[in-house]
Amino acid sequence: MNLTAESHRVPLSDGNSIPLLGLGTYADPKKTPKGTCLESVKIAIDTGYRHIDGAFVYYNEHEVGQAIREKIAEGKIKREDIFYCGKLWNTCHPPELVRPTLEKTLKILQLDYVDLYIIELPMAFKPGDAIYPRDENGKMIYHETDLCATWEAMEACKDAGLAKSIGVSNFNRRQLEMILNKPGLKYKPVSNQVECHPYFTQPKLLEFCRQHDIVIVGYSPLGTSRDETWVNVSSPPLLKDPVLNAIGKKYNKTAAQIALRFNIQRGVVVIPKSFNPQRIRENFQIFDFSLTEKEMKEIEALNKNVRYVELLM
Ligand code: NAP
């Protein structure tokens, strides 16, 4: 695939398209000063990013929305240049909650629509104010919902123009099949956002999704922030990998740039998170070189089939 910064979008099954590179925006709210996300999104837009990945549960969606609106007001971009992905949280799966939840996100963003709205995880938690509802013994309280009914409510959001495209996240093949085989399916999920990087290359899911025209959006494409509260740090740091660093040397690129290029070159969208101006720019410099077939194979062979993000809840 010959990719340039100008043509770095991939088509979606509903006729829309998604930029291959987006800015991830998850950062621990307790450790991140207010306004950091706002500044980072603005720097990203100035750098050329047009895709921003966010969520209500990242607690900084208001800053993302403000950054987008400020850049529109400056005349730097138009709304239609930006691709924003929002997410439906686990406590909001009952169908009657889906549209009001998206409307709440739009109110926080102060935007009229999101470009992509995805079901963040396939399992549901008890609806209510607690994001992680737990019983008196500290056990998570799950909630029985029908994912297909949730999906129908997502379809209604697309029909209402509140989301241009709809998709899923952290779905396995069985969960995807449940939606794809749903009687009366109106729209297929256009994408599935899952962990994907050289140590977790997702060969089987990638092949299944290719067959069904579902784009894989790779999260934690740099191997996460290695925050021990939610990351399996027993798996070694991706960016220290000798193969990624050796290939990087050849192209005068960093291991991070090689890891990102590997994914976009095989059609996997990447959403690296950085709130550091220099690294935001570094992660964008992946369209001016390409990896050989041999190098792609060498990187594929790094797969350890081990997740950093185990989602133990
Ligand atoms: P990531 O993008 O793999 O890594 C982020 C970490 O790498 C941060 O600590 C960042 O620090 C650092 N970093 C960024 N660029 C770098 C570079 N060029 N060199 C060295 N270090 C660099 O991890 P992630 O945040 O887990 O995943 C990315 C995004 O995916 C999230 O922000 C979120 O939007 C999404 N996500 C979705 C789900 C889901 O369930 N759907 C789960 C996890 C993540 P600095 O900020 O200091 O640069």
Short mmCIF file of C-alpha atoms and ligand atoms in Angstrom, two decimals:
data_model
loop_
_atom_site.label_atom_id
_atom_site.label_comp_id
_atom_site.label_asym_id
_atom_site.label_seq_id
_atom_site.Cartn_x
_atom_site.Cartn_y
_atom_site.Cartn_z
CA MET A 1 0.00 0.00 0.00
CA ASN A 2 1.46 3.37 -0.97
CA LEU A 3 0.38 5.82 1.69
CA THR A 4 0.85 9.54 1.74
CA ALA A 5 -0.27 12.08 4.31
CA GLU A 6 -2.85 13.32 1.79
CA SER A 7 -4.50 9.97 1.08
CA HIS A 8 -4.36 8.44 4.52
CA ARG A 9 -8.01 7.46 4.87
CA VAL A 10 -9.60 4.05 4.53
CA PRO A 11 -13.15 3.50 3.28
CA LEU A 12 -15.85 2.26 5.66
CA SER A 13 -18.61 -0.14 4.61
CA ASP A 14 -21.28 2.58 4.94
CA GLY A 15 -19.63 4.88 2.36
CA ASN A 16 -17.81 7.09 4.87
CA SER A 17 -14.06 6.92 5.49
CA ILE A 18 -11.73 7.00 8.49
CA PRO A 19 -8.25 8.55 8.78
CA LEU A 20 -5.61 5.85 9.35
CA LEU A 21 -4.00 7.87 12.12
CA GLY A 22 -5.86 9.34 15.05
CA LEU A 23 -4.93 10.87 18.39
CA GLY A 24 -5.85 8.75 21.42
CA THR A 25 -6.98 10.85 24.38
CA TYR A 26 -7.09 8.52 27.37
CA ALA A 27 -4.94 9.76 30.26
CA ASP A 28 -5.45 9.20 33.98
CA PRO A 29 -7.54 12.26 34.99
CA LYS A 30 -5.92 12.28 38.46
CA LYS A 31 -2.43 12.63 36.99
CA THR A 32 -3.22 14.96 34.08
CA PRO A 33 -3.46 18.72 34.63
CA LYS A 34 -6.64 20.38 33.35
CA GLY A 35 -6.20 21.81 29.87
CA THR A 36 -3.53 19.29 28.79
CA CYS A 37 -5.94 17.43 26.54
CA LEU A 38 -7.25 20.71 25.09
CA GLU A 39 -3.72 21.87 24.15
CA SER A 40 -2.74 18.44 22.83
CA VAL A 41 -5.75 18.14 20.53
CA LYS A 42 -5.06 21.65 19.19
CA ILE A 43 -1.41 20.77 18.53
CA ALA A 44 -2.51 17.55 16.88
CA ILE A 45 -4.90 19.39 14.56
CA ASP A 46 -2.17 21.91 13.67
CA THR A 47 0.16 18.97 12.96
CA GLY A 48 -2.36 17.47 10.53
CA TYR A 49 -4.27 14.91 12.61
CA ARG A 50 -7.92 14.81 11.60
CA HIS A 51 -9.05 11.85 13.69
CA ILE A 52 -9.52 12.07 17.45
CA ASP A 53 -10.45 9.09 19.61
CA GLY A 54 -12.26 9.88 22.84
CA ALA A 55 -14.89 8.69 25.27
CA PHE A 56 -17.21 9.94 27.97
CA VAL A 57 -15.29 7.84 30.53
CA TYR A 58 -11.99 9.59 29.71
CA TYR A 59 -13.43 12.68 31.51
CA ASN A 60 -11.85 15.09 29.04
CA GLU A 61 -14.40 15.03 26.22
CA HIS A 62 -15.24 18.70 26.98
CA GLU A 63 -11.61 19.60 26.25
CA VAL A 64 -11.61 17.64 22.99
CA GLY A 65 -14.79 19.41 21.89
CA GLN A 66 -13.40 22.79 22.85
CA ALA A 67 -10.18 22.16 20.88
CA ILE A 68 -12.14 21.16 17.77
CA ARG A 69 -14.47 24.17 18.07
CA GLU A 70 -11.57 26.59 18.61
CA LYS A 71 -9.78 25.26 15.51
CA ILE A 72 -12.98 25.60 13.49
CA ALA A 73 -13.44 29.20 14.75
CA GLU A 74 -9.82 29.97 13.80
CA GLY A 75 -10.59 28.82 10.26
CA LYS A 76 -7.93 26.10 10.47
CA ILE A 77 -10.44 23.32 9.77
CA LYS A 78 -14.09 22.77 8.99
CA ARG A 79 -16.24 20.41 11.04
CA GLU A 80 -16.35 17.95 8.15
CA ASP A 81 -12.54 17.68 8.12
CA ILE A 82 -12.57 16.17 11.60
CA PHE A 83 -13.33 12.57 12.46
CA TYR A 84 -14.34 12.18 16.11
CA CYS A 85 -15.00 8.78 17.64
CA GLY A 86 -17.05 8.60 20.86
CA LYS A 87 -17.97 5.54 22.91
CA LEU A 88 -21.04 4.08 24.61
CA TRP A 89 -20.07 3.00 28.14
CA ASN A 90 -21.06 -0.32 29.75
CA THR A 91 -23.70 1.20 32.06
CA CYS A 92 -25.64 2.54 29.08
CA HIS A 93 -26.39 -0.61 27.06
CA PRO A 94 -30.18 -0.78 27.60
CA PRO A 95 -31.58 0.39 24.26
CA GLU A 96 -33.58 3.27 25.77
CA LEU A 97 -30.32 4.72 27.20
CA VAL A 98 -28.30 4.69 23.98
CA ARG A 99 -29.58 7.84 22.30
CA PRO A 100 -29.73 9.96 25.50
CA THR A 101 -26.15 8.88 26.27
CA LEU A 102 -24.94 9.94 22.84
CA GLU A 103 -26.88 13.21 23.21
CA LYS A 104 -25.09 13.80 26.50
CA THR A 105 -21.73 13.29 24.77
CA LEU A 106 -22.74 15.74 22.03
CA LYS A 107 -23.70 18.27 24.69
CA ILE A 108 -20.31 17.86 26.37
CA LEU A 109 -18.51 18.19 23.02
CA GLN A 110 -20.85 20.98 21.88
CA LEU A 111 -21.00 19.35 18.48
CA ASP A 112 -24.01 18.26 16.42
CA TYR A 113 -22.79 14.77 15.58
CA VAL A 114 -19.95 12.33 16.10
CA ASP A 115 -18.32 10.70 13.10
CA LEU A 116 -18.20 7.32 14.75
CA TYR A 117 -20.00 6.01 17.82
CA ILE A 118 -18.92 2.64 19.15
CA ILE A 119 -20.04 0.21 21.84
CA GLU A 120 -16.94 0.39 24.07
CA LEU A 121 -17.15 -3.14 25.47
CA PRO A 122 -19.46 -6.09 24.82
CA MET A 123 -20.43 -6.55 28.48
CA ALA A 124 -22.97 -4.42 30.32
CA PHE A 125 -22.82 -3.05 33.87
CA LYS A 126 -25.78 -2.09 36.04
CA PRO A 127 -27.15 1.24 34.76
CA GLY A 128 -26.79 4.22 37.09
CA ASP A 129 -24.37 6.94 38.11
CA ALA A 130 -21.54 4.60 39.13
CA ILE A 131 -19.23 3.99 36.16
CA TYR A 132 -17.97 0.81 37.88
CA PRO A 133 -20.97 -0.38 39.93
CA ARG A 134 -19.88 -2.78 42.69
CA ASP A 135 -21.76 -4.70 45.37
CA GLU A 136 -20.92 -4.60 49.10
CA ASN A 137 -18.16 -7.18 48.52
CA GLY A 138 -16.54 -5.07 45.84
CA LYS A 139 -17.73 -7.34 43.04
CA MET A 140 -18.70 -5.72 39.75
CA ILE A 141 -22.45 -5.69 39.13
CA TYR A 142 -23.16 -6.81 35.60
CA HIS A 143 -26.43 -6.29 33.80
CA GLU A 144 -28.17 -8.54 31.38
CA THR A 145 -28.89 -6.83 28.09
CA ASP A 146 -29.28 -8.03 24.56
CA LEU A 147 -26.35 -6.72 22.52
CA CYS A 148 -28.51 -6.96 19.40
CA ALA A 149 -31.09 -4.61 20.95
CA THR A 150 -28.28 -2.21 21.89
CA TRP A 151 -27.09 -2.39 18.29
CA GLU A 152 -30.58 -1.51 16.99
CA ALA A 153 -30.51 1.60 19.20
CA MET A 154 -27.11 2.45 17.70
CA GLU A 155 -28.64 2.10 14.21
CA ALA A 156 -31.36 4.55 15.23
CA CYS A 157 -28.66 7.07 16.25
CA LYS A 158 -27.17 6.82 12.76
CA ASP A 159 -30.59 7.26 11.19
CA ALA A 160 -31.15 10.35 13.36
CA GLY A 161 -27.86 11.83 12.09
CA LEU A 162 -26.27 11.89 15.55
CA ALA A 163 -23.53 9.48 14.46
CA LYS A 164 -22.29 9.30 10.87
CA SER A 165 -21.04 5.75 11.37
CA ILE A 166 -21.46 3.11 14.08
CA GLY A 167 -19.12 0.40 15.25
CA VAL A 168 -17.91 -1.65 18.19
CA SER A 169 -14.88 -2.15 20.41
CA ASN A 170 -13.35 -5.14 22.18
CA PHE A 171 -15.66 -7.52 20.32
CA ASN A 172 -14.44 -11.01 19.53
CA ARG A 173 -15.48 -13.00 16.48
CA ARG A 174 -18.47 -14.57 18.24
CA GLN A 175 -19.82 -11.20 19.36
CA LEU A 176 -19.32 -9.74 15.88
CA GLU A 177 -21.14 -12.69 14.35
CA MET A 178 -24.04 -12.13 16.70
CA ILE A 179 -24.52 -8.64 15.24
CA LEU A 180 -23.75 -9.63 11.64
CA ASN A 181 -26.30 -12.48 11.79
CA LYS A 182 -28.98 -10.43 13.53
CA PRO A 183 -32.28 -10.74 11.65
CA GLY A 184 -33.18 -7.39 10.08
CA LEU A 185 -29.67 -5.94 10.47
CA LYS A 186 -29.73 -2.43 8.99
CA TYR A 187 -26.07 -1.40 9.32
CA LYS A 188 -23.02 -3.57 9.89
CA PRO A 189 -20.44 -2.33 12.41
CA VAL A 190 -17.98 -0.37 10.26
CA SER A 191 -15.11 -0.92 12.69
CA ASN A 192 -13.92 -2.87 15.70
CA GLN A 193 -11.52 -1.06 18.03
CA VAL A 194 -9.21 -3.57 19.70
CA GLU A 195 -5.71 -3.78 21.12
CA CYS A 196 -3.33 -4.18 18.18
CA HIS A 197 0.46 -3.73 17.87
CA PRO A 198 3.54 -5.81 16.99
CA TYR A 199 3.29 -7.87 20.22
CA PHE A 200 -0.44 -8.49 19.71
CA THR A 201 -1.04 -8.54 15.97
CA GLN A 202 -4.54 -10.09 15.98
CA PRO A 203 -4.07 -12.21 12.80
CA LYS A 204 -7.32 -14.19 13.09
CA LEU A 205 -9.58 -11.29 14.05
CA LEU A 206 -7.97 -9.14 11.35
CA GLU A 207 -8.71 -11.77 8.70
CA PHE A 208 -12.30 -12.20 9.89
CA CYS A 209 -12.86 -8.45 9.89
CA ARG A 210 -11.31 -8.09 6.42
CA GLN A 211 -13.74 -10.69 5.10
CA HIS A 212 -16.65 -8.71 6.54
CA ASP A 213 -15.48 -5.23 5.57
CA ILE A 214 -14.93 -4.22 9.19
CA VAL A 215 -11.95 -1.91 9.74
CA ILE A 216 -9.75 -2.73 12.72
CA VAL A 217 -8.82 0.32 14.78
CA GLY A 218 -5.77 -0.58 16.86
CA TYR A 219 -5.67 0.82 20.35
CA SER A 220 -2.54 0.92 22.54
CA PRO A 221 -0.52 0.82 19.28
CA LEU A 222 2.63 1.86 21.18
CA GLY A 223 2.15 -0.68 23.94
CA THR A 224 0.21 1.55 26.40
CA SER A 225 1.44 3.96 29.08
CA ARG A 226 2.37 0.93 31.26
CA ASP A 227 0.20 2.20 34.10
CA GLU A 228 0.22 -0.73 36.52
CA THR A 229 -3.33 -0.03 37.70
CA TRP A 230 -4.73 -1.36 34.41
CA VAL A 231 -1.86 -2.61 32.25
CA ASN A 232 -0.27 -6.07 32.31
CA VAL A 233 3.33 -4.88 32.73
CA SER A 234 4.73 -8.42 32.83
CA SER A 235 4.74 -8.20 29.04
CA PRO A 236 7.96 -6.35 28.02
CA PRO A 237 7.85 -2.73 26.80
CA LEU A 238 7.08 -2.71 23.08
CA LEU A 239 9.17 0.33 22.24
CA LYS A 240 12.36 -1.29 23.62
CA ASP A 241 12.05 -4.11 21.11
CA PRO A 242 15.40 -4.68 19.32
CA VAL A 243 13.81 -5.51 15.93
CA LEU A 244 11.65 -2.35 15.91
CA ASN A 245 14.68 -0.27 16.93
CA ALA A 246 16.98 -1.86 14.32
CA ILE A 247 14.46 -1.28 11.52
CA GLY A 248 13.98 2.27 12.82
CA LYS A 249 17.71 2.93 12.54
CA LYS A 250 17.63 2.06 8.83
CA TYR A 251 14.93 4.66 8.12
CA ASN A 252 16.03 7.19 10.74
CA LYS A 253 12.74 6.59 12.56
CA THR A 254 11.91 5.66 16.14
CA ALA A 255 10.54 2.31 17.32
CA ALA A 256 7.20 4.11 17.87
CA GLN A 257 7.09 5.25 14.24
CA ILE A 258 7.93 1.72 13.04
CA ALA A 259 5.19 0.19 15.23
CA LEU A 260 2.63 2.67 13.86
CA ARG A 261 3.76 2.30 10.24
CA PHE A 262 3.53 -1.50 10.53
CA ASN A 263 -0.16 -1.27 11.37
CA ILE A 264 -1.21 1.40 8.89
CA GLN A 265 0.67 -0.39 6.12
CA ARG A 266 -1.57 -3.42 6.67
CA GLY A 267 -4.72 -1.29 6.79
CA VAL A 268 -5.07 -1.13 10.58
CA VAL A 269 -6.03 2.34 11.85
CA VAL A 270 -3.85 3.52 14.77
CA ILE A 271 -4.77 5.90 17.58
CA PRO A 272 -1.56 6.55 19.56
CA LYS A 273 -2.10 8.70 22.62
CA SER A 274 0.34 11.48 23.32
CA PHE A 275 -0.09 14.69 25.27
CA ASN A 276 3.52 15.70 24.53
CA PRO A 277 3.93 18.15 21.61
CA GLN A 278 7.13 16.57 20.30
CA ARG A 279 5.75 13.03 20.40
CA ILE A 280 2.41 14.12 18.88
CA ARG A 281 4.45 15.38 15.90
CA GLU A 282 6.73 12.35 15.87
CA ASN A 283 3.78 9.97 15.66
CA PHE A 284 2.48 11.84 12.60
CA GLN A 285 5.73 11.29 10.64
CA ILE A 286 4.82 7.85 9.35
CA PHE A 287 3.65 8.62 5.83
CA ASP A 288 7.02 9.40 4.24
CA PHE A 289 8.55 5.91 4.18
CA SER A 290 7.45 2.33 3.78
CA LEU A 291 8.53 -0.99 5.21
CA THR A 292 9.60 -3.81 2.89
CA GLU A 293 7.63 -7.04 2.77
CA LYS A 294 10.50 -8.74 4.63
CA GLU A 295 10.39 -6.14 7.39
CA MET A 296 6.60 -6.46 7.66
CA LYS A 297 7.08 -10.25 8.12
CA GLU A 298 9.84 -9.72 10.70
CA ILE A 299 7.53 -7.44 12.70
CA GLU A 300 4.60 -9.83 12.36
CA ALA A 301 6.85 -12.53 13.84
CA LEU A 302 7.17 -10.46 17.05
CA ASN A 303 3.59 -11.37 17.95
CA LYS A 304 3.46 -12.79 21.49
CA ASN A 305 -0.31 -13.18 21.65
CA VAL A 306 -0.26 -11.42 25.01
CA ARG A 307 -2.45 -8.45 25.81
CA TYR A 308 -1.30 -5.39 27.73
CA VAL A 309 -4.94 -4.46 28.33
CA GLU A 310 -6.53 -7.50 29.95
CA LEU A 311 -9.84 -5.80 30.87
CA LEU A 312 -10.06 -8.03 33.93
CA MET A 313 -13.36 -6.47 35.02
P1 NAP B 1 -0.53 3.98 23.45
O1 NAP B 1 -1.05 4.97 22.50
O2 NAP B 1 -0.01 2.68 22.95
O3 NAP B 1 0.64 4.60 24.33
C1 NAP B 1 0.50 5.81 25.01
C2 NAP B 1 1.77 6.03 25.83
O4 NAP B 1 2.90 6.14 24.98
C3 NAP B 1 1.69 7.30 26.63
O5 NAP B 1 2.33 7.06 27.88
C4 NAP B 1 2.50 8.30 25.79
O6 NAP B 1 3.09 9.28 26.61
C5 NAP B 1 3.55 7.40 25.18
N1 NAP B 1 4.00 7.83 23.84
C6 NAP B 1 3.27 8.42 22.86
N2 NAP B 1 4.01 8.61 21.76
C7 NAP B 1 5.24 8.14 22.03
C8 NAP B 1 6.45 8.06 21.29
N3 NAP B 1 6.53 8.51 20.05
N4 NAP B 1 7.54 7.53 21.92
C9 NAP B 1 7.47 7.07 23.18
N5 NAP B 1 6.36 7.10 23.93
C10 NAP B 1 5.24 7.63 23.35
O7 NAP B 1 -1.58 3.62 24.58
P2 NAP B 1 -3.09 3.85 24.97
O8 NAP B 1 -3.31 5.23 25.47
O9 NAP B 1 -3.42 2.70 25.84
O10 NAP B 1 -3.91 3.67 23.61
C11 NAP B 1 -4.16 4.72 22.72
C12 NAP B 1 -5.61 5.16 22.73
O11 NAP B 1 -6.48 4.07 22.41
C13 NAP B 1 -6.14 5.64 24.09
O12 NAP B 1 -5.66 6.91 24.43
C14 NAP B 1 -7.63 5.55 23.83
O13 NAP B 1 -8.04 6.66 23.04
C15 NAP B 1 -7.73 4.24 23.04
N6 NAP B 1 -8.02 3.05 23.89
C16 NAP B 1 -9.22 2.43 23.75
C17 NAP B 1 -9.52 1.30 24.50
C18 NAP B 1 -10.83 0.60 24.33
O14 NAP B 1 -11.18 -0.24 25.17
N7 NAP B 1 -11.57 0.86 23.27
C19 NAP B 1 -8.59 0.79 25.42
C20 NAP B 1 -7.35 1.44 25.54
C21 NAP B 1 -7.07 2.55 24.76
P3 NAP B 1 2.99 10.89 26.29
O15 NAP B 1 1.55 11.26 26.32
O16 NAP B 1 3.76 11.48 27.41
O17 NAP B 1 3.64 11.10 24.95
#
